[in-house]
Every structure is written in C-alpha cells, then in structure tokens.
Amino acid sequence: MYGPLRSRRRGLSLGINLFPGPGVCSFNCVYCFRGGAQVHVPYIENYIVTPAVLRSALEEAIHRLGDDAEKLSAIDFSGNGEPTLHPLFDELVMEARALINDKGLSTSLGVFTNSTRLCSPRVRSALAFLDHVEAKLDTVIGWKFELINEPARGIFLHDVIKCLSEIRGVFGGTLALQVMLLKYCGIDNYAISDAEEMATIISSMIRPDEVHLYTTYAPPRMRCVERATSDTMERFATILREHGIRVATYPE
C-alpha cells in the first residue's frame, strides 16, 4: 500500500502496489520515472501478494486514516509495475471490493493499467468489481508504440487496441484513456497527424468516457525524453474534442 495521496484525477486515494520488489511490467517505457522494468515480461506466474496479504495491508491503511477514511475517494491498483500481470488479479480486486463494502465506504475502486492484459479472462472478470479503469494508449502508430513503450515480446499494438475496443461491452464503470505526450530523441507522438489518427480510433472503436493527456513530470528513464508544451497539448486536445471526445489535459 502507499498513500494516502491527493490525486489530480481521483482525489484522496490509496494505492495498491502488487509488486513491492523489483518492478514487473510488460512495458519498459522510455519516460518511466521508476527507472524502467526490472522484470520485463508479458505475464508472470510467481507472486508475493495474496488476497489475505492485500486485505491485511488495506485494513491497516484504512485504520490509520481514522475518521478521514470517510473522505477516501479512491483505492487504485497501480504502483511499481503493471497490476494486471498478477495471476490472481481478479481475486485481489474482489478482496478489495469486499473490504470496501464491509467498511461501508463509498470509495471508488480502480486500476491504472498499460492495457496489455485487458483481454485476459481473469482481468475481464475483475472488471465487474471495478468502478474506474485508467488505460494507457500513448500512440496508435505501430513503430512509435515500439519506440516509446518498448513492449515485451509478443505484445502488439493492434491487440492492445482490439482489447480496449471490447471493454465497453463488458465494463459499466468509467473508462479513461491515459495518453503521455512527449518527444524522444527527436521523435514525438503529438503531431497533428498523430492526434487525428488517435481521434479516429478512439471515437470509432474504443469510445472511452474521457481521455487524459499528460506529459512527463518526473525525471524519465531515458535522458533524451522531452516534455510536450502546454500549447502542444491543447492543440492535440482540440483535435480530439472535434471528434466528440471528452478530454482533460495535465501539463504539470
């Protein structure tokens, strides 16, 4: 567990870190402020955090909040790696949901994901117990996906987009797309053509409730990563809005 912290999107929140050791992720993003994935894999079989461990840690965190637990707006699976890689992800989500219900809290339960495991049956079953999914999609251009996100072997952009496009049929909560805008060694993902291609795919296939545009805010893994300017982010947002997409920008 980590927090509580004040999230720009989720308010007063607690974070659940399912990989308290080395970072486990199916991406190795050039902008990762955690230093990248120490374990760079498309899936894992071994784990430390069990439902019982999670419940104990979450109970302790809520107990520490005391009366402020009533003000807790969100509990999110996030942290040091990709939470949906955990082979017991659905059981962990159900355990967190049960505890929220047992405590009588109105807290939203969510996950921050890089979208690579959204077609997994266990992840799909977990969606029924979640209120919020914050799913990464930094680009819809294949070679930029490979360059910026450095996916593990066997992960392809077209599969990520396909799985994202299927979420609306199985998830009734809030689906937000998280897009990191940046320049990496002279290559950017925020040109007008990037925005137009993303707008077309988002509006016709994925249909999220909202899109969150970011740029780097902490020292990135790779030195030649550069932030997008506020003007650039607003230009990108304007193109998405012209396609009827709800957009929020976070330049800082």
JSON list of C-alpha atoms in Angstrom, two decimals:
[
{"chain": "A", "resi": 1, "resn": "MET", "atom": "CA", "xyz": [0.00, 0.00, 0.00]},
{"chain": "A", "resi": 2, "resn": "TYR", "atom": "CA", "xyz": [1.03, 3.61, -0.46]},
{"chain": "A", "resi": 3, "resn": "GLY", "atom": "CA", "xyz": [-0.65, 6.89, 0.33]},
{"chain": "A", "resi": 4, "resn": "PRO", "atom": "CA", "xyz": [-2.98, 8.42, 1.11]},
{"chain": "A", "resi": 5, "resn": "LEU", "atom": "CA", "xyz": [-2.19, 10.93, -1.60]},
{"chain": "A", "resi": 6, "resn": "ARG", "atom": "CA", "xyz": [-4.10, 13.67, -3.37]},
{"chain": "A", "resi": 7, "resn": "SER", "atom": "CA", "xyz": [-4.57, 12.58, -6.99]},
{"chain": "A", "resi": 8, "resn": "ARG", "atom": "CA", "xyz": [-5.42, 15.10, -9.69]},
{"chain": "A", "resi": 9, "resn": "ARG", "atom": "CA", "xyz": [-7.99, 12.71, -11.14]},
{"chain": "A", "resi": 10, "resn": "ARG", "atom": "CA", "xyz": [-9.03, 10.54, -8.23]},
{"chain": "A", "resi": 11, "resn": "GLY", "atom": "CA", "xyz": [-8.97, 12.81, -5.17]},
{"chain": "A", "resi": 12, "resn": "LEU", "atom": "CA", "xyz": [-7.83, 11.43, -1.80]},
{"chain": "A", "resi": 13, "resn": "SER", "atom": "CA", "xyz": [-6.67, 7.94, -2.66]},
{"chain": "A", "resi": 14, "resn": "LEU", "atom": "CA", "xyz": [-4.75, 4.87, -1.54]},
{"chain": "A", "resi": 15, "resn": "GLY", "atom": "CA", "xyz": [-2.57, 2.93, -3.96]},
{"chain": "A", "resi": 16, "resn": "ILE", "atom": "CA", "xyz": [-2.17, -0.83, -4.08]},
{"chain": "A", "resi": 17, "resn": "ASN", "atom": "CA", "xyz": [1.26, -1.99, -5.25]},
{"chain": "A", "resi": 18, "resn": "LEU", "atom": "CA", "xyz": [1.13, -5.68, -6.21]},
{"chain": "A", "resi": 19, "resn": "PHE", "atom": "CA", "xyz": [4.88, -5.87, -6.91]},
{"chain": "A", "resi": 20, "resn": "PRO", "atom": "CA", "xyz": [6.66, -4.46, -3.83]},
{"chain": "A", "resi": 21, "resn": "GLY", "atom": "CA", "xyz": [10.01, -5.87, -5.02]},
{"chain": "A", "resi": 22, "resn": "PRO", "atom": "CA", "xyz": [11.54, -5.32, -8.46]},
{"chain": "A", "resi": 23, "resn": "GLY", "atom": "CA", "xyz": [9.29, -3.57, -10.97]},
{"chain": "A", "resi": 24, "resn": "VAL", "atom": "CA", "xyz": [7.31, -6.06, -13.06]},
{"chain": "A", "resi": 25, "resn": "CYS", "atom": "CA", "xyz": [5.90, -4.70, -16.31]},
{"chain": "A", "resi": 26, "resn": "SER", "atom": "CA", "xyz": [5.05, -5.71, -19.85]},
{"chain": "A", "resi": 27, "resn": "PHE", "atom": "CA", "xyz": [6.27, -2.28, -20.99]},
{"chain": "A", "resi": 28, "resn": "ASN", "atom": "CA", "xyz": [9.61, -0.56, -20.49]},
{"chain": "A", "resi": 29, "resn": "CYS", "atom": "CA", "xyz": [8.52, 2.97, -21.33]},
{"chain": "A", "resi": 30, "resn": "VAL", "atom": "CA", "xyz": [11.25, 5.46, -22.15]},
{"chain": "A", "resi": 31, "resn": "TYR", "atom": "CA", "xyz": [9.59, 8.02, -19.88]},
{"chain": "A", "resi": 32, "resn": "CYS", "atom": "CA", "xyz": [9.17, 5.76, -16.83]},
{"chain": "A", "resi": 33, "resn": "PHE", "atom": "CA", "xyz": [10.20, 7.72, -13.73]},
{"chain": "A", "resi": 34, "resn": "ARG", "atom": "CA", "xyz": [10.62, 4.49, -11.75]},
{"chain": "A", "resi": 35, "resn": "GLY", "atom": "CA", "xyz": [13.67, 3.56, -13.80]},
{"chain": "A", "resi": 36, "resn": "GLY", "atom": "CA", "xyz": [12.02, 1.01, -16.04]},
{"chain": "A", "resi": 37, "resn": "ALA", "atom": "CA", "xyz": [11.00, -2.60, -15.62]},
{"chain": "A", "resi": 38, "resn": "GLN", "atom": "CA", "xyz": [13.45, -4.84, -13.78]},
{"chain": "A", "resi": 39, "resn": "VAL", "atom": "CA", "xyz": [11.27, -7.79, -14.83]},
{"chain": "A", "resi": 40, "resn": "HIS", "atom": "CA", "xyz": [10.13, -7.15, -18.42]},
{"chain": "A", "resi": 41, "resn": "VAL", "atom": "CA", "xyz": [7.63, -9.88, -19.30]},
{"chain": "A", "resi": 42, "resn": "PRO", "atom": "CA", "xyz": [4.19, -10.35, -20.95]},
{"chain": "A", "resi": 43, "resn": "TYR", "atom": "CA", "xyz": [2.93, -12.39, -17.96]},
{"chain": "A", "resi": 44, "resn": "ILE", "atom": "CA", "xyz": [4.15, -13.85, -14.66]},
{"chain": "A", "resi": 45, "resn": "GLU", "atom": "CA", "xyz": [3.47, -16.96, -12.62]},
{"chain": "A", "resi": 46, "resn": "ASN", "atom": "CA", "xyz": [5.16, -16.19, -9.28]},
{"chain": "A", "resi": 47, "resn": "TYR", "atom": "CA", "xyz": [3.90, -13.58, -6.84]},
{"chain": "A", "resi": 48, "resn": "ILE", "atom": "CA", "xyz": [4.12, -12.38, -3.24]},
{"chain": "A", "resi": 49, "resn": "VAL", "atom": "CA", "xyz": [0.87, -10.53, -2.64]},
{"chain": "A", "resi": 50, "resn": "THR", "atom": "CA", "xyz": [-2.09, -12.83, -1.96]},
{"chain": "A", "resi": 51, "resn": "PRO", "atom": "CA", "xyz": [-5.71, -11.83, -1.22]},
{"chain": "A", "resi": 52, "resn": "ALA", "atom": "CA", "xyz": [-5.07, -12.35, 2.52]},
{"chain": "A", "resi": 53, "resn": "VAL", "atom": "CA", "xyz": [-1.93, -10.15, 2.40]},
{"chain": "A", "resi": 54, "resn": "LEU", "atom": "CA", "xyz": [-3.82, -7.49, 0.49]},
{"chain": "A", "resi": 55, "resn": "ARG", "atom": "CA", "xyz": [-6.74, -7.46, 2.92]},
{"chain": "A", "resi": 56, "resn": "SER", "atom": "CA", "xyz": [-4.43, -7.13, 5.92]},
{"chain": "A", "resi": 57, "resn": "ALA", "atom": "CA", "xyz": [-2.48, -4.24, 4.35]},
{"chain": "A", "resi": 58, "resn": "LEU", "atom": "CA", "xyz": [-5.63, -2.47, 3.21]},
{"chain": "A", "resi": 59, "resn": "GLU", "atom": "CA", "xyz": [-7.32, -2.83, 6.60]},
{"chain": "A", "resi": 60, "resn": "GLU", "atom": "CA", "xyz": [-4.24, -1.35, 8.29]},
{"chain": "A", "resi": 61, "resn": "ALA", "atom": "CA", "xyz": [-4.11, 1.57, 5.85]},
{"chain": "A", "resi": 62, "resn": "ILE", "atom": "CA", "xyz": [-7.79, 2.38, 6.36]},
{"chain": "A", "resi": 63, "resn": "HIS", "atom": "CA", "xyz": [-7.41, 2.06, 10.13]},
{"chain": "A", "resi": 64, "resn": "ARG", "atom": "CA", "xyz": [-4.56, 4.60, 10.07]},
{"chain": "A", "resi": 65, "resn": "LEU", "atom": "CA", "xyz": [-6.85, 7.06, 8.30]},
{"chain": "A", "resi": 66, "resn": "GLY", "atom": "CA", "xyz": [-9.25, 7.03, 11.25]},
{"chain": "A", "resi": 67, "resn": "ASP", "atom": "CA", "xyz": [-12.17, 9.39, 10.69]},
{"chain": "A", "resi": 68, "resn": "ASP", "atom": "CA", "xyz": [-10.61, 10.50, 7.39]},
{"chain": "A", "resi": 69, "resn": "ALA", "atom": "CA", "xyz": [-11.49, 7.09, 5.92]},
{"chain": "A", "resi": 70, "resn": "GLU", "atom": "CA", "xyz": [-14.91, 8.57, 5.21]},
{"chain": "A", "resi": 71, "resn": "LYS", "atom": "CA", "xyz": [-13.21, 11.10, 2.90]},
{"chain": "A", "resi": 72, "resn": "LEU", "atom": "CA", "xyz": [-11.30, 8.44, 0.95]},
{"chain": "A", "resi": 73, "resn": "SER", "atom": "CA", "xyz": [-12.48, 8.83, -2.64]},
{"chain": "A", "resi": 74, "resn": "ALA", "atom": "CA", "xyz": [-10.45, 6.10, -4.37]},
{"chain": "A", "resi": 75, "resn": "ILE", "atom": "CA", "xyz": [-8.44, 2.93, -3.93]},
{"chain": "A", "resi": 76, "resn": "ASP", "atom": "CA", "xyz": [-6.43, 2.10, -7.03]},
{"chain": "A", "resi": 77, "resn": "PHE", "atom": "CA", "xyz": [-4.30, -0.81, -8.19]},
{"chain": "A", "resi": 78, "resn": "SER", "atom": "CA", "xyz": [-1.18, 0.88, -9.52]},
{"chain": "A", "resi": 79, "resn": "GLY", "atom": "CA", "xyz": [2.36, 1.20, -8.21]},
{"chain": "A", "resi": 80, "resn": "ASN", "atom": "CA", "xyz": [5.60, -0.48, -9.16]},
{"chain": "A", "resi": 81, "resn": "GLY", "atom": "CA", "xyz": [4.68, -2.25, -12.40]},
{"chain": "A", "resi": 82, "resn": "GLU", "atom": "CA", "xyz": [1.62, -3.47, -14.28]},
{"chain": "A", "resi": 83, "resn": "PRO", "atom": "CA", "xyz": [-1.01, -4.72, -11.79]},
{"chain": "A", "resi": 84, "resn": "THR", "atom": "CA", "xyz": [-2.97, -6.81, -14.29]},
{"chain": "A", "resi": 85, "resn": "LEU", "atom": "CA", "xyz": [0.06, -9.07, -14.77]},
{"chain": "A", "resi": 86, "resn": "HIS", "atom": "CA", "xyz": [-0.61, -10.55, -11.33]},
{"chain": "A", "resi": 87, "resn": "PRO", "atom": "CA", "xyz": [-2.05, -14.06, -11.92]},
{"chain": "A", "resi": 88, "resn": "LEU", "atom": "CA", "xyz": [-4.58, -13.55, -9.10]},
{"chain": "A", "resi": 89, "resn": "PHE", "atom": "CA", "xyz": [-5.65, -10.09, -10.19]},
{"chain": "A", "resi": 90, "resn": "ASP", "atom": "CA", "xyz": [-9.37, -10.91, -10.19]},
{"chain": "A", "resi": 91, "resn": "GLU", "atom": "CA", "xyz": [-9.23, -12.39, -6.69]},
{"chain": "A", "resi": 92, "resn": "LEU", "atom": "CA", "xyz": [-7.33, -9.37, -5.41]},
{"chain": "A", "resi": 93, "resn": "VAL", "atom": "CA", "xyz": [-9.88, -6.99, -6.90]},
{"chain": "A", "resi": 94, "resn": "MET", "atom": "CA", "xyz": [-12.73, -8.96, -5.34]},
{"chain": "A", "resi": 95, "resn": "GLU", "atom": "CA", "xyz": [-10.97, -8.90, -1.96]},
{"chain": "A", "resi": 96, "resn": "ALA", "atom": "CA", "xyz": [-10.56, -5.12, -2.14]},
{"chain": "A", "resi": 97, "resn": "ARG", "atom": "CA", "xyz": [-14.21, -4.70, -3.15]},
{"chain": "A", "resi": 98, "resn": "ALA", "atom": "CA", "xyz": [-15.36, -6.93, -0.27]},
{"chain": "A", "resi": 99, "resn": "LEU", "atom": "CA", "xyz": [-13.37, -4.86, 2.23]},
{"chain": "A", "resi": 100, "resn": "ILE", "atom": "CA", "xyz": [-14.78, -1.58, 0.89]},
{"chain": "A", "resi": 101, "resn": "ASN", "atom": "CA", "xyz": [-18.28, -3.00, 1.27]},
{"chain": "A", "resi": 102, "resn": "ASP", "atom": "CA", "xyz": [-17.54, -4.39, 4.74]},
{"chain": "A", "resi": 103, "resn": "LYS", "atom": "CA", "xyz": [-16.33, -0.97, 5.90]},
{"chain": "A", "resi": 104, "resn": "GLY", "atom": "CA", "xyz": [-19.39, 0.74, 4.44]},
{"chain": "A", "resi": 105, "resn": "LEU", "atom": "CA", "xyz": [-17.25, 3.09, 2.36]},
{"chain": "A", "resi": 106, "resn": "SER", "atom": "CA", "xyz": [-18.38, 4.81, -0.84]},
{"chain": "A", "resi": 107, "resn": "THR", "atom": "CA", "xyz": [-14.81, 4.64, -2.16]},
{"chain": "A", "resi": 108, "resn": "SER", "atom": "CA", "xyz": [-14.26, 4.12, -5.88]},
{"chain": "A", "resi": 109, "resn": "LEU", "atom": "CA", "xyz": [-12.13, 1.07, -6.77]},
{"chain": "A", "resi": 110, "resn": "GLY", "atom": "CA", "xyz": [-9.93, 1.40, -9.84]},
{"chain": "A", "resi": 111, "resn": "VAL", "atom": "CA", "xyz": [-6.91, 0.22, -11.76]},
{"chain": "A", "resi": 112, "resn": "PHE", "atom": "CA", "xyz": [-4.21, 2.07, -13.68]},
{"chain": "A", "resi": 113, "resn": "THR", "atom": "CA", "xyz": [-3.14, -0.25, -16.48]},
{"chain": "A", "resi": 114, "resn": "ASN", "atom": "CA", "xyz": [-0.97, -0.23, -19.60]},
{"chain": "A", "resi": 115, "resn": "SER", "atom": "CA", "xyz": [-3.80, -2.09, -21.39]},
{"chain": "A", "resi": 116, "resn": "THR", "atom": "CA", "xyz": [-1.75, -5.16, -22.37]},
{"chain": "A", "resi": 117, "resn": "ARG", "atom": "CA", "xyz": [-3.81, -7.66, -20.35]},
{"chain": "A", "resi": 118, "resn": "LEU", "atom": "CA", "xyz": [-7.33, -6.39, -20.92]},
{"chain": "A", "resi": 119, "resn": "CYS", "atom": "CA", "xyz": [-8.23, -9.50, -22.94]},
{"chain": "A", "resi": 120, "resn": "SER", "atom": "CA", "xyz": [-7.18, -11.85, -20.13]},
{"chain": "A", "resi": 121, "resn": "PRO", "atom": "CA", "xyz": [-10.19, -13.77, -18.73]},
{"chain": "A", "resi": 122, "resn": "ARG", "atom": "CA", "xyz": [-9.10, -13.00, -15.16]},
{"chain": "A", "resi": 123, "resn": "VAL", "atom": "CA", "xyz": [-8.82, -9.30, -15.90]},
{"chain": "A", "resi": 124, "resn": "ARG", "atom": "CA", "xyz": [-12.17, -9.32, -17.69]},
{"chain": "A", "resi": 125, "resn": "SER", "atom": "CA", "xyz": [-13.84, -10.97, -14.70]},
{"chain": "A", "resi": 126, "resn": "ALA", "atom": "CA", "xyz": [-12.29, -8.36, -12.39]},
{"chain": "A", "resi": 127, "resn": "LEU", "atom": "CA", "xyz": [-13.94, -5.52, -14.32]},
{"chain": "A", "resi": 128, "resn": "ALA", "atom": "CA", "xyz": [-17.31, -6.34, -12.78]},
{"chain": "A", "resi": 129, "resn": "PHE", "atom": "CA", "xyz": [-15.92, -5.25, -9.38]},
{"chain": "A", "resi": 130, "resn": "LEU", "atom": "CA", "xyz": [-14.17, -2.07, -10.54]},
{"chain": "A", "resi": 131, "resn": "ASP", "atom": "CA", "xyz": [-15.56, 1.46, -10.84]},
{"chain": "A", "resi": 132, "resn": "HIS", "atom": "CA", "xyz": [-12.71, 3.03, -12.80]},
{"chain": "A", "resi": 133, "resn": "VAL", "atom": "CA", "xyz": [-10.23, 1.85, -15.42]},
{"chain": "A", "resi": 134, "resn": "GLU", "atom": "CA", "xyz": [-7.40, 4.22, -16.41]},
{"chain": "A", "resi": 135, "resn": "ALA", "atom": "CA", "xyz": [-5.90, 2.59, -19.51]},
{"chain": "A", "resi": 136, "resn": "LYS", "atom": "CA", "xyz": [-2.73, 3.67, -21.29]},
{"chain": "A", "resi": 137, "resn": "LEU", "atom": "CA", "xyz": [-2.63, 4.37, -25.03]},
{"chain": "A", "resi": 138, "resn": "ASP", "atom": "CA", "xyz": [0.27, 6.66, -25.89]},
{"chain": "A", "resi": 139, "resn": "THR", "atom": "CA", "xyz": [0.04, 6.25, -29.66]},
{"chain": "A", "resi": 140, "resn": "VAL", "atom": "CA", "xyz": [-1.89, 4.39, -32.35]},
{"chain": "A", "resi": 141, "resn": "ILE", "atom": "CA", "xyz": [1.13, 4.21, -34.66]},
{"chain": "A", "resi": 142, "resn": "GLY", "atom": "CA", "xyz": [2.89, 0.86, -34.50]},
{"chain": "A", "resi": 143, "resn": "TRP", "atom": "CA", "xyz": [6.52, 1.87, -34.79]},
{"chain": "A", "resi": 144, "resn": "LYS", "atom": "CA", "xyz": [6.05, 4.69, -32.26]},
{"chain": "A", "resi": 145, "resn": "PHE", "atom": "CA", "xyz": [4.44, 2.20, -29.88]},
{"chain": "A", "resi": 146, "resn": "GLU", "atom": "CA", "xyz": [7.55, 0.03, -30.14]},
{"chain": "A", "resi": 147, "resn": "LEU", "atom": "CA", "xyz": [9.85, 3.02, -29.67]},
{"chain": "A", "resi": 148, "resn": "ILE", "atom": "CA", "xyz": [8.09, 4.73, -26.75]},
{"chain": "A", "resi": 149, "resn": "ASN", "atom": "CA", "xyz": [6.58, 1.83, -24.79]},
{"chain": "A", "resi": 150, "resn": "GLU", "atom": "CA", "xyz": [9.12, -0.94, -25.54]},
{"chain": "A", "resi": 151, "resn": "PRO", "atom": "CA", "xyz": [6.59, -3.78, -25.14]},
{"chain": "A", "resi": 152, "resn": "ALA", "atom": "CA", "xyz": [7.67, -7.25, -24.05]},
{"chain": "A", "resi": 153, "resn": "ARG", "atom": "CA", "xyz": [7.94, -9.92, -26.71]},
{"chain": "A", "resi": 154, "resn": "GLY", "atom": "CA", "xyz": [4.58, -10.96, -28.14]},
{"chain": "A", "resi": 155, "resn": "ILE", "atom": "CA", "xyz": [2.73, -7.73, -27.34]},
{"chain": "A", "resi": 156, "resn": "PHE", "atom": "CA", "xyz": [1.46, -5.82, -30.36]},
{"chain": "A", "resi": 157, "resn": "LEU", "atom": "CA", "xyz": [-0.36, -2.52, -30.71]},
{"chain": "A", "resi": 158, "resn": "HIS", "atom": "CA", "xyz": [-3.22, -3.95, -32.79]},
{"chain": "A", "resi": 159, "resn": "ASP", "atom": "CA", "xyz": [-4.00, -6.42, -29.99]},
{"chain": "A", "resi": 160, "resn": "VAL", "atom": "CA", "xyz": [-3.96, -3.65, -27.38]},
{"chain": "A", "resi": 161, "resn": "ILE", "atom": "CA", "xyz": [-6.39, -1.54, -29.44]},
{"chain": "A", "resi": 162, "resn": "LYS", "atom": "CA", "xyz": [-8.65, -4.54, -30.07]},
{"chain": "A", "resi": 163, "resn": "CYS", "atom": "CA", "xyz": [-8.85, -5.35, -26.36]},
{"chain": "A", "resi": 164, "resn": "LEU", "atom": "CA", "xyz": [-9.53, -1.72, -25.50]},
{"chain": "A", "resi": 165, "resn": "SER", "atom": "CA", "xyz": [-12.30, -1.65, -28.09]},
{"chain": "A", "resi": 166, "resn": "GLU", "atom": "CA", "xyz": [-14.01, -4.59, -26.40]},
{"chain": "A", "resi": 167, "resn": "ILE", "atom": "CA", "xyz": [-14.08, -3.05, -22.91]},
{"chain": "A", "resi": 168, "resn": "ARG", "atom": "CA", "xyz": [-17.25, -1.02, -23.45]},
{"chain": "A", "resi": 169, "resn": "GLY", "atom": "CA", "xyz": [-19.16, -4.27, -23.93]},
{"chain": "A", "resi": 170, "resn": "VAL", "atom": "CA", "xyz": [-18.12, -5.75, -20.57]},
{"chain": "A", "resi": 171, "resn": "PHE", "atom": "CA", "xyz": [-17.39, -2.79, -18.28]},
{"chain": "A", "resi": 172, "resn": "GLY", "atom": "CA", "xyz": [-20.04, -0.40, -16.98]},
{"chain": "A", "resi": 173, "resn": "GLY", "atom": "CA", "xyz": [-17.79, 1.92, -14.98]},
{"chain": "A", "resi": 174, "resn": "THR", "atom": "CA", "xyz": [-15.68, 4.89, -16.05]},
{"chain": "A", "resi": 175, "resn": "LEU", "atom": "CA", "xyz": [-13.15, 4.13, -18.78]},
{"chain": "A", "resi": 176, "resn": "ALA", "atom": "CA", "xyz": [-10.44, 6.76, -19.14]},
{"chain": "A", "resi": 177, "resn": "LEU", "atom": "CA", "xyz": [-7.59, 6.64, -21.65]},
{"chain": "A", "resi": 178, "resn": "GLN", "atom": "CA", "xyz": [-4.25, 7.97, -20.43]},
{"chain": "A", "resi": 179, "resn": "VAL", "atom": "CA", "xyz": [-2.00, 9.43, -23.14]},
{"chain": "A", "resi": 180, "resn": "MET", "atom": "CA", "xyz": [1.56, 10.55, -22.42]},
{"chain": "A", "resi": 181, "resn": "LEU", "atom": "CA", "xyz": [2.70, 13.18, -24.92]},
{"chain": "A", "resi": 182, "resn": "LEU", "atom": "CA", "xyz": [6.46, 13.63, -25.38]},
{"chain": "A", "resi": 183, "resn": "LYS", "atom": "CA", "xyz": [9.44, 13.82, -27.69]},
{"chain": "A", "resi": 184, "resn": "TYR", "atom": "CA", "xyz": [12.05, 11.07, -27.58]},
{"chain": "A", "resi": 185, "resn": "CYS", "atom": "CA", "xyz": [15.39, 11.58, -29.33]},
{"chain": "A", "resi": 186, "resn": "GLY", "atom": "CA", "xyz": [13.73, 13.84, -31.89]},
{"chain": "A", "resi": 187, "resn": "ILE", "atom": "CA", "xyz": [10.61, 11.68, -32.41]},
{"chain": "A", "resi": 188, "resn": "ASP", "atom": "CA", "xyz": [7.29, 12.92, -30.99]},
{"chain": "A", "resi": 189, "resn": "ASN", "atom": "CA", "xyz": [3.81, 11.43, -30.64]},
{"chain": "A", "resi": 190, "resn": "TYR", "atom": "CA", "xyz": [1.90, 14.73, -30.66]},
{"chain": "A", "resi": 191, "resn": "ALA", "atom": "CA", "xyz": [1.93, 15.89, -34.29]},
{"chain": "A", "resi": 192, "resn": "ILE", "atom": "CA", "xyz": [-1.40, 16.85, -35.85]},
{"chain": "A", "resi": 193, "resn": "SER", "atom": "CA", "xyz": [-1.37, 13.57, -37.77]},
{"chain": "A", "resi": 194, "resn": "ASP", "atom": "CA", "xyz": [-0.85, 11.65, -34.52]},
{"chain": "A", "resi": 195, "resn": "ALA", "atom": "CA", "xyz": [-3.84, 13.40, -32.96]},
{"chain": "A", "resi": 196, "resn": "GLU", "atom": "CA", "xyz": [-6.06, 12.83, -35.99]},
{"chain": "A", "resi": 197, "resn": "GLU", "atom": "CA", "xyz": [-5.25, 9.12, -36.18]},
{"chain": "A", "resi": 198, "resn": "MET", "atom": "CA", "xyz": [-5.79, 8.69, -32.46]},
{"chain": "A", "resi": 199, "resn": "ALA", "atom": "CA", "xyz": [-9.07, 10.63, -32.57]},
{"chain": "A", "resi": 200, "resn": "THR", "atom": "CA", "xyz": [-10.39, 8.39, -35.33]},
{"chain": "A", "resi": 201, "resn": "ILE", "atom": "CA", "xyz": [-9.59, 5.16, -33.49]},
{"chain": "A", "resi": 202, "resn": "ILE", "atom": "CA", "xyz": [-10.75, 6.43, -30.10]},
{"chain": "A", "resi": 203, "resn": "SER", "atom": "CA", "xyz": [-14.09, 7.75, -31.37]},
{"chain": "A", "resi": 204, "resn": "SER", "atom": "CA", "xyz": [-14.89, 4.82, -33.65]},
{"chain": "A", "resi": 205, "resn": "MET", "atom": "CA", "xyz": [-13.51, 1.84, -31.72]},
{"chain": "A", "resi": 206, "resn": "ILE", "atom": "CA", "xyz": [-12.73, 2.50, -28.05]},
{"chain": "A", "resi": 207, "resn": "ARG", "atom": "CA", "xyz": [-15.32, 5.11, -27.02]},
{"chain": "A", "resi": 208, "resn": "PRO", "atom": "CA", "xyz": [-13.91, 5.97, -23.57]},
{"chain": "A", "resi": 209, "resn": "ASP", "atom": "CA", "xyz": [-15.70, 8.26, -21.15]},
{"chain": "A", "resi": 210, "resn": "GLU", "atom": "CA", "xyz": [-12.74, 10.61, -21.21]},
{"chain": "A", "resi": 211, "resn": "VAL", "atom": "CA", "xyz": [-9.14, 10.99, -22.32]},
{"chain": "A", "resi": 212, "resn": "HIS", "atom": "CA", "xyz": [-6.41, 12.30, -20.01]},
{"chain": "A", "resi": 213, "resn": "LEU", "atom": "CA", "xyz": [-3.44, 13.96, -21.71]},
{"chain": "A", "resi": 214, "resn": "TYR", "atom": "CA", "xyz": [-0.17, 14.14, -19.77]},
{"chain": "A", "resi": 215, "resn": "THR", "atom": "CA", "xyz": [3.46, 14.89, -20.29]},
{"chain": "A", "resi": 216, "resn": "THR", "atom": "CA", "xyz": [6.48, 13.88, -18.22]},
{"chain": "A", "resi": 217, "resn": "TYR", "atom": "CA", "xyz": [6.57, 15.38, -14.73]},
{"chain": "A", "resi": 218, "resn": "ALA", "atom": "CA", "xyz": [9.48, 13.48, -13.14]},
{"chain": "A", "resi": 219, "resn": "PRO", "atom": "CA", "xyz": [12.97, 12.56, -14.41]},
{"chain": "A", "resi": 220, "resn": "PRO", "atom": "CA", "xyz": [12.43, 9.91, -17.13]},
{"chain": "A", "resi": 221, "resn": "ARG", "atom": "CA", "xyz": [14.30, 6.66, -17.63]},
{"chain": "A", "resi": 222, "resn": "MET", "atom": "CA", "xyz": [15.88, 7.91, -20.89]},
{"chain": "A", "resi": 223, "resn": "ARG", "atom": "CA", "xyz": [17.68, 11.23, -20.89]},
{"chain": "A", "resi": 224, "resn": "CYS", "atom": "CA", "xyz": [16.57, 12.42, -24.32]},
{"chain": "A", "resi": 225, "resn": "VAL", "atom": "CA", "xyz": [12.87, 12.39, -23.39]},
{"chain": "A", "resi": 226, "resn": "GLU", "atom": "CA", "xyz": [11.43, 15.92, -23.62]},
{"chain": "A", "resi": 227, "resn": "ARG", "atom": "CA", "xyz": [8.15, 17.29, -22.31]},
{"chain": "A", "resi": 228, "resn": "ALA", "atom": "CA", "xyz": [5.32, 18.42, -24.55]},
{"chain": "A", "resi": 229, "resn": "THR", "atom": "CA", "xyz": [4.46, 22.10, -24.19]},
{"chain": "A", "resi": 230, "resn": "SER", "atom": "CA", "xyz": [1.10, 23.27, -22.88]},
{"chain": "A", "resi": 231, "resn": "ASP", "atom": "CA", "xyz": [0.24, 24.69, -26.31]},
{"chain": "A", "resi": 232, "resn": "THR", "atom": "CA", "xyz": [1.07, 21.37, -27.96]},
{"chain": "A", "resi": 233, "resn": "MET", "atom": "CA", "xyz": [-1.12, 19.50, -25.52]},
{"chain": "A", "resi": 234, "resn": "GLU", "atom": "CA", "xyz": [-4.04, 21.88, -26.08]},
{"chain": "A", "resi": 235, "resn": "ARG", "atom": "CA", "xyz": [-3.70, 21.56, -29.86]},
{"chain": "A", "resi": 236, "resn": "PHE", "atom": "CA", "xyz": [-3.79, 17.76, -29.50]},
{"chain": "A", "resi": 237, "resn": "ALA", "atom": "CA", "xyz": [-6.81, 18.03, -27.18]},
{"chain": "A", "resi": 238, "resn": "THR", "atom": "CA", "xyz": [-8.66, 20.30, -29.60]},
{"chain": "A", "resi": 239, "resn": "ILE", "atom": "CA", "xyz": [-8.41, 17.73, -32.38]},
{"chain": "A", "resi": 240, "resn": "LEU", "atom": "CA", "xyz": [-9.79, 15.01, -30.10]},
{"chain": "A", "resi": 241, "resn": "ARG", "atom": "CA", "xyz": [-12.63, 17.28, -28.98]},
{"chain": "A", "resi": 242, "resn": "GLU", "atom": "CA", "xyz": [-13.55, 17.94, -32.61]},
{"chain": "A", "resi": 243, "resn": "HIS", "atom": "CA", "xyz": [-14.35, 14.22, -32.79]},
{"chain": "A", "resi": 244, "resn": "GLY", "atom": "CA", "xyz": [-16.69, 14.47, -29.80]},
{"chain": "A", "resi": 245, "resn": "ILE", "atom": "CA", "xyz": [-14.18, 13.12, -27.28]},
{"chain": "A", "resi": 246, "resn": "ARG", "atom": "CA", "xyz": [-14.13, 14.45, -23.72]},
{"chain": "A", "resi": 247, "resn": "VAL", "atom": "CA", "xyz": [-10.55, 15.50, -22.87]},
{"chain": "A", "resi": 248, "resn": "ALA", "atom": "CA", "xyz": [-8.68, 16.77, -19.81]},
{"chain": "A", "resi": 249, "resn": "THR", "atom": "CA", "xyz": [-5.10, 18.00, -20.02]},
{"chain": "A", "resi": 250, "resn": "TYR", "atom": "CA", "xyz": [-2.49, 17.82, -17.25]},
{"chain": "A", "resi": 251, "resn": "PRO", "atom": "CA", "xyz": [0.54, 19.85, -18.38]},
{"chain": "A", "resi": 252, "resn": "GLU", "atom": "CA", "xyz": [2.07, 19.97, -14.89]}
]
